[in-house]
Coordinates of C-alpha atoms and ligand atoms in Angstrom, one line a residue:
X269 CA -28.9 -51.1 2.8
X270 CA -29.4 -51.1 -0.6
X271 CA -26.9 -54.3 -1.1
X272 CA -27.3 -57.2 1.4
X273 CA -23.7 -59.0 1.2
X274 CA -23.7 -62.5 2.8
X275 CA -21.0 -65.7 2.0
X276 CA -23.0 -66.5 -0.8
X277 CA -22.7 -62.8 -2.6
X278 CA -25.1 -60.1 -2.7
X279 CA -28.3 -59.3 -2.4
X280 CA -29.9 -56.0 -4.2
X281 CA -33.2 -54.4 -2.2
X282 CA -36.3 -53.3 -4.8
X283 CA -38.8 -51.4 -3.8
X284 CA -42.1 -50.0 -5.1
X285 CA -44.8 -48.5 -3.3
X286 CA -48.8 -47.8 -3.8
X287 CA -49.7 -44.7 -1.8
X288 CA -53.6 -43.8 -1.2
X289 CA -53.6 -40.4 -0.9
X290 CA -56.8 -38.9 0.5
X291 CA -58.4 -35.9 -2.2
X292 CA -58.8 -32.6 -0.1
X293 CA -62.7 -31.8 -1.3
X294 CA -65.5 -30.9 1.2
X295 CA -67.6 -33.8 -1.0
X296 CA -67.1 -37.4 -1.9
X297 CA -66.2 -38.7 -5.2
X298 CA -69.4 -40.3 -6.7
X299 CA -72.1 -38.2 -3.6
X300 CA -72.5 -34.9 -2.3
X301 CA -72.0 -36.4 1.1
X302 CA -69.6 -34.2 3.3
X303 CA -65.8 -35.5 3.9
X304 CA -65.5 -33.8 7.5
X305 CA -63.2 -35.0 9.6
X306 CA -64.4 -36.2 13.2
X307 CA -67.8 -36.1 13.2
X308 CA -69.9 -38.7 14.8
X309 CA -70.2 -42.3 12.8
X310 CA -72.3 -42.5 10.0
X311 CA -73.1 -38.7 10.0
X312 CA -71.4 -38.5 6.3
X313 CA -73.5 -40.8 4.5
X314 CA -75.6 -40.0 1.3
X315 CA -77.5 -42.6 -0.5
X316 CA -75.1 -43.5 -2.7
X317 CA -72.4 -43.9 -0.2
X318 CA -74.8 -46.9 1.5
X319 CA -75.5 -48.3 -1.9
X320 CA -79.2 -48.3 -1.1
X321 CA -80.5 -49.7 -4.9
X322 CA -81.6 -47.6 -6.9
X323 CA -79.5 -44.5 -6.9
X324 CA -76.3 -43.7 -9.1
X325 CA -73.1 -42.4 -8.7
X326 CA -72.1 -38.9 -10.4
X327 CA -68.9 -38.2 -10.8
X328 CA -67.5 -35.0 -8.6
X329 CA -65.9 -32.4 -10.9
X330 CA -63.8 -31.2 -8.1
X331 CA -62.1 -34.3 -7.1
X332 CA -61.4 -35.1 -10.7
X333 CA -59.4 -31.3 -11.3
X334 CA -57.7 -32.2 -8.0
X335 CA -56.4 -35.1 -9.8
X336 CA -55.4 -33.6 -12.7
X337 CA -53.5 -31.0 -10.4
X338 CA -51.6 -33.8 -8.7
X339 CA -50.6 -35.6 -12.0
X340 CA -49.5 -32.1 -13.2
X341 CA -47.7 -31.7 -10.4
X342 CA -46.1 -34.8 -10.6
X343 CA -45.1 -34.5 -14.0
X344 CA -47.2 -37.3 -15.6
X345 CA -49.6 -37.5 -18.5
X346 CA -53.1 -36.6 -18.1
X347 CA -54.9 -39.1 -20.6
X348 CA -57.9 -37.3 -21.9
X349 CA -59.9 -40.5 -21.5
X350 CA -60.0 -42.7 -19.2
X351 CA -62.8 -45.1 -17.1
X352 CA -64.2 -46.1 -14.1
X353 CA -63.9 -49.8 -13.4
X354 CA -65.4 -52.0 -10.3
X355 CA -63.5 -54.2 -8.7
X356 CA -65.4 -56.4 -6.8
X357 CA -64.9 -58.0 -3.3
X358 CA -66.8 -58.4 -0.3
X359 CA -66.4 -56.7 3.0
X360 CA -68.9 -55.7 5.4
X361 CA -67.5 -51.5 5.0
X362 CA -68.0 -51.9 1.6
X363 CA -71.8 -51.8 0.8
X364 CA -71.7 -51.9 -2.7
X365 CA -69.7 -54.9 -3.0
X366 CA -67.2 -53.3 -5.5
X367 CA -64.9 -50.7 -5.0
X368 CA -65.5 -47.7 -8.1
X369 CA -61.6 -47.4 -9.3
X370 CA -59.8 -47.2 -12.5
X371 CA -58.2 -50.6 -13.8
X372 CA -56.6 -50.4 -17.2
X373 CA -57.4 -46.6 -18.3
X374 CA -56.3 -44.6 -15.4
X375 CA -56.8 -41.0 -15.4
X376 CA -52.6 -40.3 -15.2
X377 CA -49.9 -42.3 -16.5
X378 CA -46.2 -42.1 -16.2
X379 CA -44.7 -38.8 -14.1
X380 CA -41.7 -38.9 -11.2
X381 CA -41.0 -37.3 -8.1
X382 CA -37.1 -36.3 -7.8
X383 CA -35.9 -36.9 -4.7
X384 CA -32.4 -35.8 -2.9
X385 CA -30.2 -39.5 -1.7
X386 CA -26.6 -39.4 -0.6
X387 CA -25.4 -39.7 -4.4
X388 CA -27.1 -36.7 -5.7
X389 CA -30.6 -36.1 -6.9
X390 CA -32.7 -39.2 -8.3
X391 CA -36.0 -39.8 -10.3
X392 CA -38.5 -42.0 -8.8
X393 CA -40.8 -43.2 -11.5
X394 CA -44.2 -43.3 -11.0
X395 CA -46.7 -45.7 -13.3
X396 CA -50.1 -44.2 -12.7
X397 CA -52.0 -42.2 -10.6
X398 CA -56.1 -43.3 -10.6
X399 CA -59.1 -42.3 -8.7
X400 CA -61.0 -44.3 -6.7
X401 CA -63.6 -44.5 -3.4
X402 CA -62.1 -46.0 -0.2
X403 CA -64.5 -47.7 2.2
X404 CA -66.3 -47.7 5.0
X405 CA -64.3 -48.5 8.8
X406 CA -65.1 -51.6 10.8
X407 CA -65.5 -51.2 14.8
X408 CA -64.6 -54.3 16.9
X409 CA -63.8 -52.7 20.3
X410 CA -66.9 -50.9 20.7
X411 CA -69.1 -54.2 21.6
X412 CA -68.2 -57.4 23.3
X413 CA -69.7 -59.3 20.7
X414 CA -70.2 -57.1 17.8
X415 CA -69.4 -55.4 15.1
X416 CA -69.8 -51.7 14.2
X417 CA -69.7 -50.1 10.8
X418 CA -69.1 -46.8 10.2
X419 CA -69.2 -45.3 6.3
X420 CA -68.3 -41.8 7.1
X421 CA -65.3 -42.6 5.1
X422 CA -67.4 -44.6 2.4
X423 CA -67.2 -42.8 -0.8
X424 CA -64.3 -40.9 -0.3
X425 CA -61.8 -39.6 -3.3
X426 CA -58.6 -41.5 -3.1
X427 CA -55.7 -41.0 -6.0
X428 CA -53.8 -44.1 -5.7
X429 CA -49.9 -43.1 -6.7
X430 CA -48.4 -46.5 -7.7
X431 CA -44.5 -46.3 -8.3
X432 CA -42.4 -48.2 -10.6
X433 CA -39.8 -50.6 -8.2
X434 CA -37.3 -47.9 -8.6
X435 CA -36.4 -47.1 -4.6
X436 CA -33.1 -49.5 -3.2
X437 CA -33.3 -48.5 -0.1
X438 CA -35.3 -47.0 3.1
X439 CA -34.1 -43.8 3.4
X440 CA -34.7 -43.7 -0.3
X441 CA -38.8 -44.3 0.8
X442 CA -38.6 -42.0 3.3
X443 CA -37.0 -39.4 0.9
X444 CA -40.0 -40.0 -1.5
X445 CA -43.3 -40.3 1.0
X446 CA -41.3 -36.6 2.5
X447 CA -41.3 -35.4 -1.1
X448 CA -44.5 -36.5 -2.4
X449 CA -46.1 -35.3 0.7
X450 CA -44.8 -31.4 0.5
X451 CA -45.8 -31.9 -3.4
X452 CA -49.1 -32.7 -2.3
X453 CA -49.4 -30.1 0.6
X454 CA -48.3 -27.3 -2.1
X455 CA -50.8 -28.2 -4.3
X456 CA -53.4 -28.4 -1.9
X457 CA -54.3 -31.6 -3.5
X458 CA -54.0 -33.9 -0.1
X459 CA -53.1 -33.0 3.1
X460 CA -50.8 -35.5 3.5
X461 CA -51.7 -36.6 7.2
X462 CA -50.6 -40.2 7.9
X463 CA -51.8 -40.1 11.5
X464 CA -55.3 -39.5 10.6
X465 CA -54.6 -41.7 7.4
X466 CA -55.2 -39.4 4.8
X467 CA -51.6 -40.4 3.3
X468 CA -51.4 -44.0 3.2
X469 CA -48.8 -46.5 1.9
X470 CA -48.7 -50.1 0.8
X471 CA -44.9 -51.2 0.0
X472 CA -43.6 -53.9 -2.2
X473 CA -40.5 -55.6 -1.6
X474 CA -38.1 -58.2 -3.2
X475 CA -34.4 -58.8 -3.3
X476 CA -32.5 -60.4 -6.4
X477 CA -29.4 -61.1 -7.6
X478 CA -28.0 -57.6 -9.4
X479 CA -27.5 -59.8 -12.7
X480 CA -30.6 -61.2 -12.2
X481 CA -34.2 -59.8 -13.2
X482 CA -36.5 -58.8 -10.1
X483 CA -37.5 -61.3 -7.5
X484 CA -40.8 -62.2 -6.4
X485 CA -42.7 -58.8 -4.1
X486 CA -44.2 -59.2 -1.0
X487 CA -46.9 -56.2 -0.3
X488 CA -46.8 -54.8 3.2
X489 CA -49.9 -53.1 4.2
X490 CA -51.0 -51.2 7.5
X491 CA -47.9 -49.3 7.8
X492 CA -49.0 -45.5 8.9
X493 CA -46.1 -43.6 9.7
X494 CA -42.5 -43.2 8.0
X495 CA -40.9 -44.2 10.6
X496 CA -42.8 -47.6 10.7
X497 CA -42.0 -47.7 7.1
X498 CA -38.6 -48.2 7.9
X499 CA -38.7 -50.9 10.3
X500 CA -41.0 -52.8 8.0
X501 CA -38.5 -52.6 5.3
X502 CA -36.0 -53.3 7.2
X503 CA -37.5 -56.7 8.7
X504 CA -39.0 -57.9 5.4
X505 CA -35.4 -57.2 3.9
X506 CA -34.0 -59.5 6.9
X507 CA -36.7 -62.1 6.2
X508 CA -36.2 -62.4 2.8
X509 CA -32.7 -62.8 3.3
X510 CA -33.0 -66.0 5.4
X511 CA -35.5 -67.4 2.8
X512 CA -33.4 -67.0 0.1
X513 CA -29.6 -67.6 1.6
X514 CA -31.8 -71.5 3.2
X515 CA -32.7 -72.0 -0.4
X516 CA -36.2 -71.4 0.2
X517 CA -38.2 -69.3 -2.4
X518 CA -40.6 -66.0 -1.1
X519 CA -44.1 -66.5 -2.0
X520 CA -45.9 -63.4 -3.2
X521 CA -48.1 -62.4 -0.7
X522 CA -49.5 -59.7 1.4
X523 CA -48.1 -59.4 5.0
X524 CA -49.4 -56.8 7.8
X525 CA -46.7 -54.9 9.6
X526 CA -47.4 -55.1 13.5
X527 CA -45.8 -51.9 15.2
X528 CA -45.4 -53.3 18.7
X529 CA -43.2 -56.3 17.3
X530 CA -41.4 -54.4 14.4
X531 CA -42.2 -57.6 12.3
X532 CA -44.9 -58.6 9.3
X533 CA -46.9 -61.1 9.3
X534 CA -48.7 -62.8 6.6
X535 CA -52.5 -61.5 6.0
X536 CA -53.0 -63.4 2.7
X537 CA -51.4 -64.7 -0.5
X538 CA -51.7 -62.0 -3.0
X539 CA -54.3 -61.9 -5.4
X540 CA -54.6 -61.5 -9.0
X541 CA -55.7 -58.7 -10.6
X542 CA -58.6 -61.8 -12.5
X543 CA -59.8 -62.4 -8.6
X544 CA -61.6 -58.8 -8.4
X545 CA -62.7 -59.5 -11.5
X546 CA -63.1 -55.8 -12.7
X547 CA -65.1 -54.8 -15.7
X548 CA -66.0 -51.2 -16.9
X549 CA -68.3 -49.3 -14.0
X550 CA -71.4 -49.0 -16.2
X551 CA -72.9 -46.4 -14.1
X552 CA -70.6 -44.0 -15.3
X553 CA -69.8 -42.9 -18.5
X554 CA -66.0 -42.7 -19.5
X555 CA -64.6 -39.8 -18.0
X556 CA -63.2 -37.3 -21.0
X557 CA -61.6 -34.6 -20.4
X558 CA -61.0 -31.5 -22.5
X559 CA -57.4 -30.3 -23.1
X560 CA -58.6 -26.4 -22.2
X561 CA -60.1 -28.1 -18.9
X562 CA -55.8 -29.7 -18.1
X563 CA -54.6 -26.4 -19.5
X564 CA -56.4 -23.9 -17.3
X565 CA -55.6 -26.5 -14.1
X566 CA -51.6 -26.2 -15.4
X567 CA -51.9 -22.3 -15.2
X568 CA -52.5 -22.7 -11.5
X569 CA -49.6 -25.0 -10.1
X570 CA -47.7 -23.0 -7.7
X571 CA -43.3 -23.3 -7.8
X572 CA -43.1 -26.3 -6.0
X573 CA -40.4 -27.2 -3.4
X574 CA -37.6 -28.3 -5.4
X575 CA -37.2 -25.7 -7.8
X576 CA -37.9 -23.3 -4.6
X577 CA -34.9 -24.8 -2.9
X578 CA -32.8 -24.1 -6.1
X579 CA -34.1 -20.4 -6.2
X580 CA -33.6 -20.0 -2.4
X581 CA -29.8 -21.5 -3.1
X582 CA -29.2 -19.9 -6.2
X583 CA -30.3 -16.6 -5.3
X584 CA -30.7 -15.6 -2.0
X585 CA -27.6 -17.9 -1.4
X586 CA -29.2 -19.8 1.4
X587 CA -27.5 -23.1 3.0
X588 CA -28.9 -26.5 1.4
X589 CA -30.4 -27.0 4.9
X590 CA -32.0 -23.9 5.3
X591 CA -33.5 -23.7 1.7
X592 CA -35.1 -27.1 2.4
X593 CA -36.2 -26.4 5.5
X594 CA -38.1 -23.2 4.3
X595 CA -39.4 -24.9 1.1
X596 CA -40.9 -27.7 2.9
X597 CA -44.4 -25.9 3.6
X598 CA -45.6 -23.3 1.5
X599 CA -46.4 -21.8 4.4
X600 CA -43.2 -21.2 5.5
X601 CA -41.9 -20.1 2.8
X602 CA -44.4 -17.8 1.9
X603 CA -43.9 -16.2 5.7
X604 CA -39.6 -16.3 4.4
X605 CA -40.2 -14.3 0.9
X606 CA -42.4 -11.8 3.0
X607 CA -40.6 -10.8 5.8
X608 CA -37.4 -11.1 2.9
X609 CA -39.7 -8.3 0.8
X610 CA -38.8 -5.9 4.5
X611 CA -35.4 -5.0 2.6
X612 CA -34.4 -3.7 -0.1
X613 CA -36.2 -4.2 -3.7
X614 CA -32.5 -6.0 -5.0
X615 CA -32.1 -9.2 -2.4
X616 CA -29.4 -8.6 0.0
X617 CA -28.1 -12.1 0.5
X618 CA -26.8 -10.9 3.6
X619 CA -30.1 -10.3 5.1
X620 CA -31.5 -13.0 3.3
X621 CA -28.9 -15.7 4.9
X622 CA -29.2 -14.1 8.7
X623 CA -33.3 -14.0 7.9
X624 CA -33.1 -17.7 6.5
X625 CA -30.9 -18.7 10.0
X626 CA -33.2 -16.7 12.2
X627 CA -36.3 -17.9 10.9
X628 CA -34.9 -21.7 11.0
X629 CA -33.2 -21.6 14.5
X630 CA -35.1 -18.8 16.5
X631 CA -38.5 -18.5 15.2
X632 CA -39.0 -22.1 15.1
X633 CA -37.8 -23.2 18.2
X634 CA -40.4 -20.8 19.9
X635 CA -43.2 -21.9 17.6
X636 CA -42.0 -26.0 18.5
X637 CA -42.1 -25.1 22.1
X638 CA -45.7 -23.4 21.7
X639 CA -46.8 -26.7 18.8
X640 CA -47.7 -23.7 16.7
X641 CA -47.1 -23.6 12.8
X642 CA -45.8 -20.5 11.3
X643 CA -49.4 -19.5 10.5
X644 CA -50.4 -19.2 14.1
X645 CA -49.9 -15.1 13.7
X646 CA -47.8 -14.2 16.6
X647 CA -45.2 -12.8 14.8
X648 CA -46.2 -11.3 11.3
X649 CA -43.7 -11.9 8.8
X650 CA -43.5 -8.0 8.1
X651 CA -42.5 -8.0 11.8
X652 CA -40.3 -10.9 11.8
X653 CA -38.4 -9.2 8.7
X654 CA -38.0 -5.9 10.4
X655 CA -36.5 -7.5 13.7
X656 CA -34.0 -9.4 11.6
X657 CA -33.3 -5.8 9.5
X658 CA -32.3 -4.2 12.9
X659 CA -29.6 -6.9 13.2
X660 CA -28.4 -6.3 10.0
X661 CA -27.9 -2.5 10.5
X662 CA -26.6 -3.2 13.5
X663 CA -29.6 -1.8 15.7
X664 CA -29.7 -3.8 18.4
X665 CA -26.7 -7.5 18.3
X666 CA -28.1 -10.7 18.0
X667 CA -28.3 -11.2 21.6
X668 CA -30.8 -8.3 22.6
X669 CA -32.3 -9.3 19.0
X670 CA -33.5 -12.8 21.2
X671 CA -35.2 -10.8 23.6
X672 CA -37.0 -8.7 21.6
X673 CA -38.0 -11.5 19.8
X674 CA -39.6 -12.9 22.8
X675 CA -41.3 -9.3 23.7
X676 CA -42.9 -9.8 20.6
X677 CA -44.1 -12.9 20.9
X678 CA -45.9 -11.8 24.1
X679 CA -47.4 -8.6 22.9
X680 CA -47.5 -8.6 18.9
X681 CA -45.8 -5.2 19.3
X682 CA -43.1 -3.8 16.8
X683 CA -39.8 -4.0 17.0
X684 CA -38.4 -0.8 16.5
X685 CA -41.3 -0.1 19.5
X686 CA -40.1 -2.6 21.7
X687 CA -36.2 -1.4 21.0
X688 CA -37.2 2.4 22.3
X689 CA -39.7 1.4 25.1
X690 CA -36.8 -0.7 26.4
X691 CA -33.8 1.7 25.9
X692 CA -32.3 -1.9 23.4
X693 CA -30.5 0.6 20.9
X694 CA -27.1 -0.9 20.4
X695 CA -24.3 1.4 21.5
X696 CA -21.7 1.8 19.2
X697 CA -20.1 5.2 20.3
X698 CA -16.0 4.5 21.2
X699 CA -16.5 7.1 24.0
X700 CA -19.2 5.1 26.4
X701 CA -17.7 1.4 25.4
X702 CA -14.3 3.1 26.1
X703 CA -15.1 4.2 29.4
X704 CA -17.6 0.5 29.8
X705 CA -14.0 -0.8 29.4
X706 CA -11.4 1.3 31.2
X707 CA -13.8 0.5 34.4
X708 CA -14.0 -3.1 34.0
X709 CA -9.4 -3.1 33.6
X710 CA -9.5 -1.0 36.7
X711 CA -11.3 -3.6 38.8
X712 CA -9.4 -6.4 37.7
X713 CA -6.2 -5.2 37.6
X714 CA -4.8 -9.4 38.7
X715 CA -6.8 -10.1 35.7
X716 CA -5.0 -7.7 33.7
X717 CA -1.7 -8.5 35.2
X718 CA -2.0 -12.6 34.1
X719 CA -3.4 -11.7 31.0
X720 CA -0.3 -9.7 29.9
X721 CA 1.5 -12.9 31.2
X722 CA 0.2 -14.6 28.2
X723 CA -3.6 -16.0 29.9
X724 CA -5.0 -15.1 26.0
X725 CA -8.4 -16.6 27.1
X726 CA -9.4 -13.6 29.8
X727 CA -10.0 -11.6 26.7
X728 CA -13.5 -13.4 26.5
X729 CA -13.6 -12.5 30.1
X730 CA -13.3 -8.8 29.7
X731 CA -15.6 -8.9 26.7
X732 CA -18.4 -10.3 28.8
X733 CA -17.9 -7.7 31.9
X734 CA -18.5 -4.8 29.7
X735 CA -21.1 -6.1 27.9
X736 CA -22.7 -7.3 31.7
X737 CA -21.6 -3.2 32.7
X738 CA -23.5 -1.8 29.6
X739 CA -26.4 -4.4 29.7
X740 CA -25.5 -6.3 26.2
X741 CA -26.1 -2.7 24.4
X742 CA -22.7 -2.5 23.4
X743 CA -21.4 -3.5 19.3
X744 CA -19.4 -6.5 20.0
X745 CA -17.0 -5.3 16.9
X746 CA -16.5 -1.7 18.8
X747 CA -15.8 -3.6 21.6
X748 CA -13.6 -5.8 20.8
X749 CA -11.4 -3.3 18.8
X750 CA -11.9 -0.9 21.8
X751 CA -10.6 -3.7 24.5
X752 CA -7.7 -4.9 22.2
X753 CA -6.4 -0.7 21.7
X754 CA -6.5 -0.3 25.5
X755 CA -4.8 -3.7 26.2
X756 CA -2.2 -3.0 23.8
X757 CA -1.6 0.4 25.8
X758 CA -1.6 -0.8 29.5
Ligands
ADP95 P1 -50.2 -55.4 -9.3 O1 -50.8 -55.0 -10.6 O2 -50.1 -56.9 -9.1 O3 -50.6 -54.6 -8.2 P2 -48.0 -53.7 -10.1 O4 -47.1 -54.1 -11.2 O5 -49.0 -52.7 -10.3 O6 -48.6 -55.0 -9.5 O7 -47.0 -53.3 -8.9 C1 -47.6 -52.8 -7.7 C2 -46.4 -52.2 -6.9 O8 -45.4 -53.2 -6.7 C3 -45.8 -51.0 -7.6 O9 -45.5 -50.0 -6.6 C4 -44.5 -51.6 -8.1 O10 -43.5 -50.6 -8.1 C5 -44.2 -52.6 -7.1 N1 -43.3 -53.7 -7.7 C6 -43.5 -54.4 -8.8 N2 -42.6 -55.3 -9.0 C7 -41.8 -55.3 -7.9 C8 -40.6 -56.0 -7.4 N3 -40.1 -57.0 -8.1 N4 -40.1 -55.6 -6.2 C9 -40.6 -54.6 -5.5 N5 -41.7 -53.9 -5.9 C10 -42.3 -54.2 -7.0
MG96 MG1 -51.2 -52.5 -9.3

C-alpha cells in the first residue's frame, strides 16, 4: 500500500508516529507516589501529583536511567543536558494545568529501530525520545450527570518515542510498534501493554506526489491496539485519497479513530507548538547527566532481539521463523539457550533445530491452550531440553516424545522417569520389529497380495499395524528397512 495509483498517477503513503510508552518504575516521575496497576481511584496520589500549591517536583532518578536505557537501546544520543519544559493546557485530569515534558532539549536525540519488510531489513529513524508526566483519567459513565476524576495515573513517567516520517506502509507500522515493543520488553524499560495502555501510539499521515516534498499530516490519536492501527491507516490513506484526487486540499488536524466504524473523525485542528506556550519548568533544575552515569547504564543492555535472531540463525542454524519466534521475549529465549545448555558443551545444530521446532510447535501450543507464558514453570527448561535429547538419541520417536510431554506437564516429573515408569523405551532391535512385522504380513496376506500388484501406498499401511502391534515403541527407520527386506523376500 505504500503507492496509491489512480487515473491521475500516484500517490506515495508517509508515515510517522509518536509512541507514549509507559516507564516501568514502582514511583512516578516528579513524586514518590506508587504506579500500581488496578488499585482503587485516586489511591496513587501524592501531593505533588494533585498540584496542591506549595509543594515541588523532584525529579526520579530511576525513571531517568530507564530512559537512558531505552535511548541506548535504541541507538540514539544521550545528550548530557537536557530540560524540563511545561506545556500548558487545561483539562480537568490535569491539575497542574501544564504537563512537565521536554520541548527543545530532550533527553535523547536521533537513534532507529531496524525493522524486517518484504525487501529486506530497513532503519526506522527516530527524532527524539523525552520524558514527560501523563495525566490524570476522566470518568463519564460512572454518574448520570457527572464527572469523575481519577489521578492514579497523574504523574506518571512517559518516554515519548517520536519517529521521523520514514514508515510507507502499515505493515511497515506494525513491523516497528512489534519491534520497538520486544526492545522495550528486553530492556525492561516498558512493558509494552497496549490493552492496559502502557504502549500508546499517535500516527501521522500524508500522501504526496513521489517528486513532490511531503504533504500536509493528519495525527490520529486513540488508536490502542496494532491491529486498529492498521484500519486507521488504511481509512485515513482512503480519505486522503478522495480529497486530493476532488482537488480538495487535507487540513492538518487531529482526528480520533472510532473502532466500531473503522473510520476517524476529526477531534480538532492541530495546534501549534506556540499554543502550549512552553517555557523552561522552573521548578526543576536542568537535568545533567554524567558520562560515567550513561556508561555504567551501557554496561547493562542485554543482546537484544535482532542480533539474537542473527546468532540463533547463524549458529545454531535455526529457520528465520523459529529464531524470531524464540527472540521475541527474553523469556523465551532465555528458557531456548537453557534447555539448549542439556547437550553437549559444542552446539549440535541438530538438537538445536529439533529443540527450536519442539519448543515453537509443541511447547507452545500447550502453553496457548493453558494462556500460560513460558515462565509459568510446568516444564523446566532443563526438562524440556532433556525430553527433546531423548529424541535425538533416538530414546523414545517423536510420537511417544508427545506423550511424555504431556505426562510432564501433568506431574513436573522427568523424562527419562516417565520413559521407564511407562515401559516408552524406543525399540530398535531387528529381532522384535521383525517378528512385529512378519505377524502383521501374515494377517493380511490380500493386503500383501495387492501390494505386490503394484498398490505402493499399503506400505504406509503396514508401517502403521506394526507400530499399533508394538504400541508406537518401535524406530520408524528399523522399521521401515525391516518391512521393505521382508517385502522384497515374500
Ligand atoms: P510537531 O512538532 O508538530 O508535533 P513533528 O515534526 O514533531 O511535528 O512530527 C510529529 C510526528 O509527525 C513525527 O512522528 C513525524 O514523523 C510525523 N510527521 C512529520 N511530518 C510528516 C508527514 N509529512 N507525513 C507523515 N508524518 C509526518
Ligand atoms: Mg512533535
Amino acid at each position: 500500500m505504500q503507492y496509491v495509483q489512480t487515473s491521475s498517477g500516484v500517490w506515495e503513503v508517509v508515515i510517522g508516529l509518536e509512541v507514549h510508552a509507559q516507564v516501568i518504575s514502582e514511583s512516578k516521575l516528579f513524586s514518590s507516589a506508587s504506579t500500581k496497576f488496578g488499585v482503587g481511584p485516586n489511591e496513587n496520589v501524592s501531593f505533588v501529583d494533585a498540584a496542591l500549591p506549595g509543594v515541588l517536583p523532584v525529579a526520579n532518578s530511576f525513571c531517568i536511567d530507564q530512559a537512558i536505557k531505552t535511548g541506548l537501546g535504541l541507538n540514539g544520543n544521550i545528550n548530557l543536558v537536557s530540560r524540563f519544559d511545561r506545556k500548558n493546557y487545561f483539562y480537568a485530569d490535569l491539575p497542574q494545568g501544564y504537563q512537565i515534558s521536554q520541548y527543545d532539549h530532550p533527553i535523547i536525540s536521533g537513534g532507529y529501530v531496524e525493522i524486517e519488510t518484504k525487501d529486506g531489513l530497513k532503519k526506522i529513524n527516530l527524532e527524539r525520545i523525552h520524558l514527560e508526566q501523563d495525566a490524570g483519567k476522566s470518568m463519564h459513565d460512572q454518574h448520570p450527570t457527572q464527572s469523575y476524576i481519577d489521578l492514579n495515573r497523574s504523574g506518571i513517567a512517559l518516554m515519548e518515542i517520536v519517529t521521523k516520517p520514514d514508515m510507507r506502509n502499515a505493515a511497515e507500522v506494525s513491523a516497528f510498534l512489534h519491534q520497538l515493543r520486544s526492545i522495550l520488553r528486553y530492556l525492561k524499560t516498558c512493558d509494552g501493554n497496549m490493552d492496559e495502555g502502557s504502549m500508546r501510539a499517535d500516527v501521522n499521515v500524508s500522501l504526496h506526489r513521489p517528486e513532490d516534498p511531503f504533504g500536509t499530516r493528519v495525527e490520529i490519536k486513540n488508536v490502542n491496539s496494532i491491529k486498529f492501527m492498521m484500519s486507521a491507516i488504511d481509512f485515513e490513506v482512503n480519505r486522503q485519497v478522495e480529497i486530493l484526487e476532488s482537488g480538495g486540499i487535507i487540513d492538518q488536524e487531529t482526528r480520533l479513530f472510532d473502532a466500531a466504524s473503522g473510520k476517524t473523525f476529526v477531534m480538532r485542528s492541530k495546534e501549534d507548538a506556540q499554543d502550549y506556550r512552553y517555557f523552561p519548568e522552573p521548578d526543576l533544575p536542568p537535568l545533567v547527566l554524567q558520562q560515567s552515569r550513561v556508561d555504567a547504564i551501557r554496561a547493562t543492555i542485554p543482546e537484544l532481539p535482532m542480533a539474537k535472531v542473527r546468532r540463533f540463525q547463524q549458529n545454531f542454524g535455526l529457520s528465520h521463523y523459529d529464531a524470531s519466534t524464540i527472540a521475541s521475549e527474553a523469556e523465551i529465549a532465555n528458557f531456548y539457550e537453557e534447555a539448549l545448555a542439556v547437550g553437549s558443551m559444542n552446539v549440535d545444530r541438530d538438537f538445536a533445530k529439533l529443540l527450536a521446532n519442539w519448543l515453537v510447535v509443541e511447547l507452545f501450543s500447550l502453553l496457548n491452550k493453558e494462556g500460560l507464558s513460558i515462565c509459568s514453570g510446568k516444564v523446566s527448561a532443563e526438562n524440556f531440553g532433556k525430553l527433546v535429547m531423548l529424541i535425538k538419541t533416538n530414546v523414545i520417536s517423536g510420537k511417544i516424545a508427545k506423550e511424555v510431554l504431556a505426562m510432564m506437564w501433568e506431574t513436573g516429573k522427568l523424562p527419562a522417569d516417565i520413559v521407564k515408569e511407562q515401559g516408552l523405551k524406543q525399540i530398535t532391535s531387528t529381532d522384535t520389529i521383525e517378528s512385529a512385522l512378519r505377524e502383521v504380513l501374515a494377517e493380511n496376506a490380500d493386503k500383501v497380495a495387492e501390494y505386490k500388484s503394484g498398490k505402493d501406498k499399503l506400505f504406509g499401511f503396514f508401517v502403521g499395524q506394526a507400530m499399533k502391534k508394538m504400541q508406537g515403541k518401535a524406530n520408524p527407520q528399523v522399521l521401515n528397512d525391516v518391512l521393505k527386506r521382508l517385502l522384497l523376500s515374500e
